[in-house]
Amino acid sequence: EAETKRKFDAIVDFAEVERFLDTPVKRYSSGMYVRLAFAVAAHLNPEILIVDEVLAVGDAQFQQKCLGKMEDVSRQEGRTVLFVSHNMAAVRALCRSALLMRGGRIVAFSNPGDICSQYLEGLQNAPERLDTAMTDRMGTGALRLVEAKILSGGIETSTLVAGRDVAFEYGYRCREEVGEVMFTMTVFNSYGVGVASVSNWHTGTPLALRSATGSIRCEIPSFPCNVGRYRVAVSVTDRNGQTLDHLSNILAFNVDSVDFFTTGIHPDPSYSLVVVPHVWSVQPRVLAAST
């Protein structure tokens, strides 16, 4: 307690919750709660700092602060950090060794590069069923996604063409009244890199669930992902920011060709994660004389 009081200002400053000091913690959003919890744990000089998916919340600036603090704790202060995450880039950057777990059991223990590769290989195929036993599922369960499919030209498919219209459709079932939700869908490539993230919050489109069952649909005109293999992660939160359902691997698909251009040529996927429509031209212009 004395140590907490001594470091109170540093904790509040790191968590960026000064404006909410008079707000009961039980009314914090899940993101604010995790911010505060990490700040407290990291500033109290623990021998072992256990961090579970802290990078799943907050903006990029706060995530970078967390990575920097964990690196200070591990490498400068010589203490142990047990980092649990699905963020492969962070695992590679922060960890010296890593282990892979499935269903609560250790599958492999090796260097971070090998472990990340094994993990990503296991995500190349989507689950056959969306059941409650899925190990990568999080959330309160007030809402559960029970169906997921990809439609192109009105036909269900797992093979897409960049440049054509695509729709992602998710069936849901509510156990209780949910009201308005925020739905976020993130597309990752085969290396675990987030290529695109879309959300009804980005477009200012309200999604009010007025029935116990139904479907949520996201339509993407001229799908931009380049040729390759992809997986989809989704997160559904309520208006208070509480996670109702989260799945890191709900769909998988291939993009096998590009229909943006009529030349039959597409950008090299090694240099371009997305395909960008563009127009070239030459304009006459008088340039200033060189000196």
XYZ file of C-alpha atoms in Angstrom:
291
model
C 0.000 0.000 0.000
C 2.820 2.403 0.840
C 4.491 1.656 -2.485
C 1.215 2.276 -4.331
C 0.817 5.677 -2.665
C 4.416 6.589 -3.421
C 3.971 5.785 -7.116
C 0.367 6.969 -7.421
C 1.126 9.927 -9.681
C 3.303 7.847 -12.013
C 0.597 5.164 -12.282
C -2.151 7.678 -13.069
C 0.041 9.445 -15.611
C 0.964 6.197 -17.379
C -2.641 4.919 -17.479
C -3.923 8.322 -18.644
C -6.956 8.129 -16.328
C -6.506 11.395 -14.416
C -9.873 12.710 -15.648
C -11.606 9.629 -14.246
C -10.107 9.478 -10.746
C -13.498 10.240 -9.177
C -15.255 7.597 -11.266
C -15.776 4.195 -9.579
C -13.571 1.550 -11.212
C -16.620 -0.683 -11.746
C -17.837 1.915 -14.258
C -14.606 1.898 -16.271
C -14.709 0.463 -19.752
C -12.729 -2.734 -20.335
C -10.027 -0.677 -22.057
C -9.671 1.767 -19.153
C -9.609 -1.095 -16.662
C -6.781 -2.864 -18.495
C -4.822 0.395 -18.793
C -5.024 0.961 -15.052
C -4.288 -2.657 -14.165
C -1.180 -2.739 -16.342
C 0.062 0.599 -14.986
C -0.294 -0.598 -11.381
C 1.372 -3.959 -12.030
C 4.266 -2.512 -14.019
C 5.105 0.213 -11.476
C 5.107 -1.949 -8.338
C 8.385 -3.736 -9.120
C 7.095 -7.336 -9.278
C 9.620 -10.152 -9.620
C 7.427 -11.628 -12.358
C 5.122 -9.419 -14.459
C 2.331 -11.438 -16.104
C 0.749 -9.559 -19.004
C -2.252 -11.102 -20.786
C -3.375 -9.432 -24.045
C -2.762 -5.895 -22.790
C -2.105 -4.822 -26.401
C -5.645 -5.793 -27.397
C -6.957 -2.493 -25.987
C -6.001 1.129 -26.278
C -4.650 3.170 -29.143
C -1.320 2.649 -30.892
C 0.425 5.206 -28.674
C -0.619 3.431 -25.471
C 0.332 0.033 -26.907
C 3.789 1.417 -27.677
C 4.057 2.689 -24.101
C 3.227 -0.802 -22.812
C 5.869 -2.412 -25.024
C 8.454 0.113 -23.876
C 7.612 -0.434 -20.209
C 7.783 -4.226 -20.549
C 11.144 -3.948 -22.274
C 12.430 -1.725 -19.430
C 11.189 -4.201 -16.817
C 12.791 -7.162 -18.604
C 16.071 -5.893 -19.999
C 16.988 -2.899 -17.874
C 15.614 -3.989 -14.498
C 16.371 -7.688 -14.998
C 12.926 -8.970 -14.021
C 10.818 -11.632 -15.728
C 7.923 -10.731 -18.049
C 5.443 -13.472 -18.955
C 3.805 -12.025 -22.060
C 0.596 -13.656 -23.367
C -0.489 -12.359 -26.766
C -1.786 -13.114 -30.256
C 0.287 -10.189 -31.578
C 3.129 -11.988 -33.334
C 5.094 -8.821 -34.106
C 5.114 -7.912 -30.408
C 6.141 -11.452 -29.397
C 9.060 -11.377 -31.827
C 10.151 -7.906 -30.686
C 9.854 -8.430 -26.928
C 10.516 -12.088 -26.135
C 13.714 -14.125 -25.985
C 11.886 -17.466 -25.832
C 8.287 -18.496 -26.402
C 5.888 -21.374 -25.940
C 2.752 -22.292 -27.851
C -0.360 -23.451 -25.979
C -3.588 -25.023 -27.201
C -6.454 -25.982 -24.932
C -4.380 -25.215 -21.838
C -1.541 -27.544 -22.873
C 1.980 -26.687 -23.993
C 2.443 -27.684 -27.640
C 5.944 -26.324 -28.297
C 8.754 -24.355 -26.646
C 11.417 -22.672 -28.767
C 12.643 -19.317 -30.030
C 9.967 -16.668 -30.821
C 10.437 -16.972 -34.607
C 9.699 -20.706 -34.701
C 6.803 -20.456 -32.258
C 5.182 -17.603 -34.190
C 5.483 -19.601 -37.405
C 3.814 -22.640 -35.808
C 1.014 -20.488 -34.426
C 0.335 -18.823 -37.774
C 0.345 -22.161 -39.603
C -2.411 -23.301 -37.259
C -4.568 -20.346 -38.309
C -4.573 -21.090 -42.021
C -7.928 -22.875 -41.803
C -11.128 -21.497 -40.303
C -12.967 -23.530 -37.633
C -15.684 -25.869 -38.869
C -18.058 -24.833 -36.074
C -18.409 -21.680 -33.975
C -18.987 -23.296 -30.587
C -18.364 -22.167 -27.026
C -15.446 -24.586 -26.652
C -13.220 -22.584 -28.990
C -10.001 -21.717 -27.159
C -9.478 -18.362 -28.878
C -12.930 -17.071 -27.925
C -13.383 -14.256 -25.425
C -16.276 -12.108 -24.222
C -19.219 -12.082 -21.835
C -21.342 -14.339 -24.038
C -24.327 -11.967 -23.999
C -23.997 -12.251 -27.775
C -22.491 -15.162 -29.666
C -21.614 -15.335 -33.349
C -22.965 -18.655 -34.585
C -22.325 -18.397 -38.333
C -19.796 -16.734 -40.634
C -19.583 -16.699 -44.414
C -18.126 -14.757 -47.337
C -20.229 -13.851 -50.364
C -19.048 -12.693 -53.780
C -21.590 -12.125 -56.503
C -24.221 -13.455 -54.091
C -22.465 -16.841 -53.888
C -20.741 -18.180 -50.775
C -17.029 -18.660 -51.384
C -13.597 -18.868 -49.799
C -11.744 -17.699 -52.925
C -11.869 -14.005 -53.782
C -10.783 -11.743 -56.610
C -9.285 -8.390 -55.656
C -11.295 -5.570 -57.168
C -14.675 -7.281 -56.974
C -17.384 -6.594 -54.395
C -17.346 -8.838 -51.316
C -19.742 -9.244 -48.381
C -18.937 -10.742 -44.977
C -22.005 -12.006 -43.115
C -22.167 -13.105 -39.461
C -25.142 -14.791 -37.818
C -25.631 -13.983 -34.138
C -27.683 -15.133 -31.157
C -28.274 -12.994 -28.051
C -28.767 -14.496 -24.593
C -29.964 -11.163 -23.243
C -30.913 -7.706 -24.529
C -27.834 -6.149 -26.103
C -28.986 -3.018 -27.932
C -26.425 -1.158 -30.003
C -23.057 -2.797 -30.746
C -19.731 -1.963 -32.313
C -18.542 -4.638 -34.761
C -14.888 -4.678 -35.803
C -13.450 -7.009 -38.433
C -9.700 -7.296 -39.053
C -8.054 -9.115 -41.958
C -4.608 -10.662 -41.383
C -2.261 -12.079 -43.998
C -0.412 -15.395 -43.668
C 2.393 -13.692 -41.692
C -0.020 -12.428 -39.035
C 0.177 -8.825 -40.240
C -3.037 -6.836 -40.016
C -3.830 -5.738 -43.577
C -7.150 -3.968 -43.011
C -9.556 -3.268 -40.162
C -13.150 -2.141 -40.693
C -15.819 -1.202 -38.181
C -19.270 0.350 -38.115
C -17.724 2.782 -35.616
C -15.373 4.034 -38.356
C -18.278 4.842 -40.669
C -20.618 6.133 -37.959
C -23.190 3.448 -38.810
C -25.284 2.367 -35.780
C -25.939 -1.357 -35.418
C -28.941 -1.797 -33.139
C -29.836 -5.459 -32.533
C -33.610 -5.501 -32.103
C -34.091 -9.274 -32.212
C -32.581 -12.218 -30.353
C -31.210 -13.706 -33.574
C -30.151 -12.214 -36.877
C -27.163 -11.422 -39.027
C -24.682 -8.565 -39.349
C -23.385 -7.856 -42.839
C -20.343 -5.872 -43.975
C -20.058 -5.101 -47.691
C -16.691 -4.091 -49.160
C -16.718 -2.694 -52.707
C -13.630 -3.488 -54.791
C -11.970 -5.744 -52.235
C -8.347 -4.470 -52.017
C -6.260 -7.371 -50.644
C -3.541 -8.644 -52.967
C -3.022 -12.290 -53.942
C -2.431 -14.486 -50.870
C -3.936 -16.348 -47.918
C -5.868 -14.456 -45.225
C -7.777 -14.958 -41.978
C -10.408 -12.809 -40.301
C -10.706 -11.813 -36.638
C -13.858 -10.169 -35.282
C -14.824 -8.382 -32.094
C -18.278 -7.316 -30.924
C -18.555 -4.839 -28.042
C -21.486 -3.066 -26.411
C -21.908 0.697 -26.104
C -19.836 0.661 -22.887
C -16.863 -0.957 -24.627
C -17.384 -4.364 -23.003
C -16.462 -7.305 -25.248
C -19.443 -9.532 -25.973
C -17.706 -11.904 -28.385
C -14.212 -12.019 -29.866
C -12.767 -14.585 -32.253
C -9.237 -14.347 -33.623
C -9.858 -16.852 -36.436
C -13.451 -16.944 -37.605
C -12.915 -17.111 -41.391
C -10.118 -17.956 -43.824
C -9.934 -17.230 -47.538
C -7.636 -16.935 -50.549
C -7.273 -14.106 -53.025
C -6.093 -15.788 -56.209
C -6.296 -12.984 -58.793
C -6.729 -9.248 -59.284
C -9.518 -7.615 -61.289
C -8.602 -3.940 -60.802
C -6.691 -3.651 -64.060
C -7.334 -4.951 -67.578
C -3.672 -5.792 -68.177
C -3.678 -9.100 -66.303
C -0.767 -7.775 -64.213
C -0.967 -7.254 -60.453
C 1.506 -5.847 -57.898
C 4.002 -8.284 -56.409
C 2.510 -9.439 -53.051
C 6.012 -9.247 -51.541
C 5.880 -5.462 -51.899
C 2.172 -4.689 -51.804
C -0.301 -6.003 -49.253
C -3.168 -4.195 -50.937
C -4.039 -3.307 -54.509
C -4.632 0.412 -55.096
C -6.574 1.704 -58.138
C -4.588 4.498 -59.715
C -4.399 6.715 -62.792
C -1.224 7.905 -64.537
C -0.777 10.974 -66.718
C 1.855 13.302 -68.128
C 1.369 17.051 -67.952
C 3.478 19.682 -69.749
C 4.978 22.112 -67.269
C 7.775 24.652 -67.282
C 10.308 23.909 -64.550
C 12.466 26.475 -62.809
C 16.033 26.629 -64.042
C 18.433 24.527 -61.997
C 21.106 26.307 -59.991
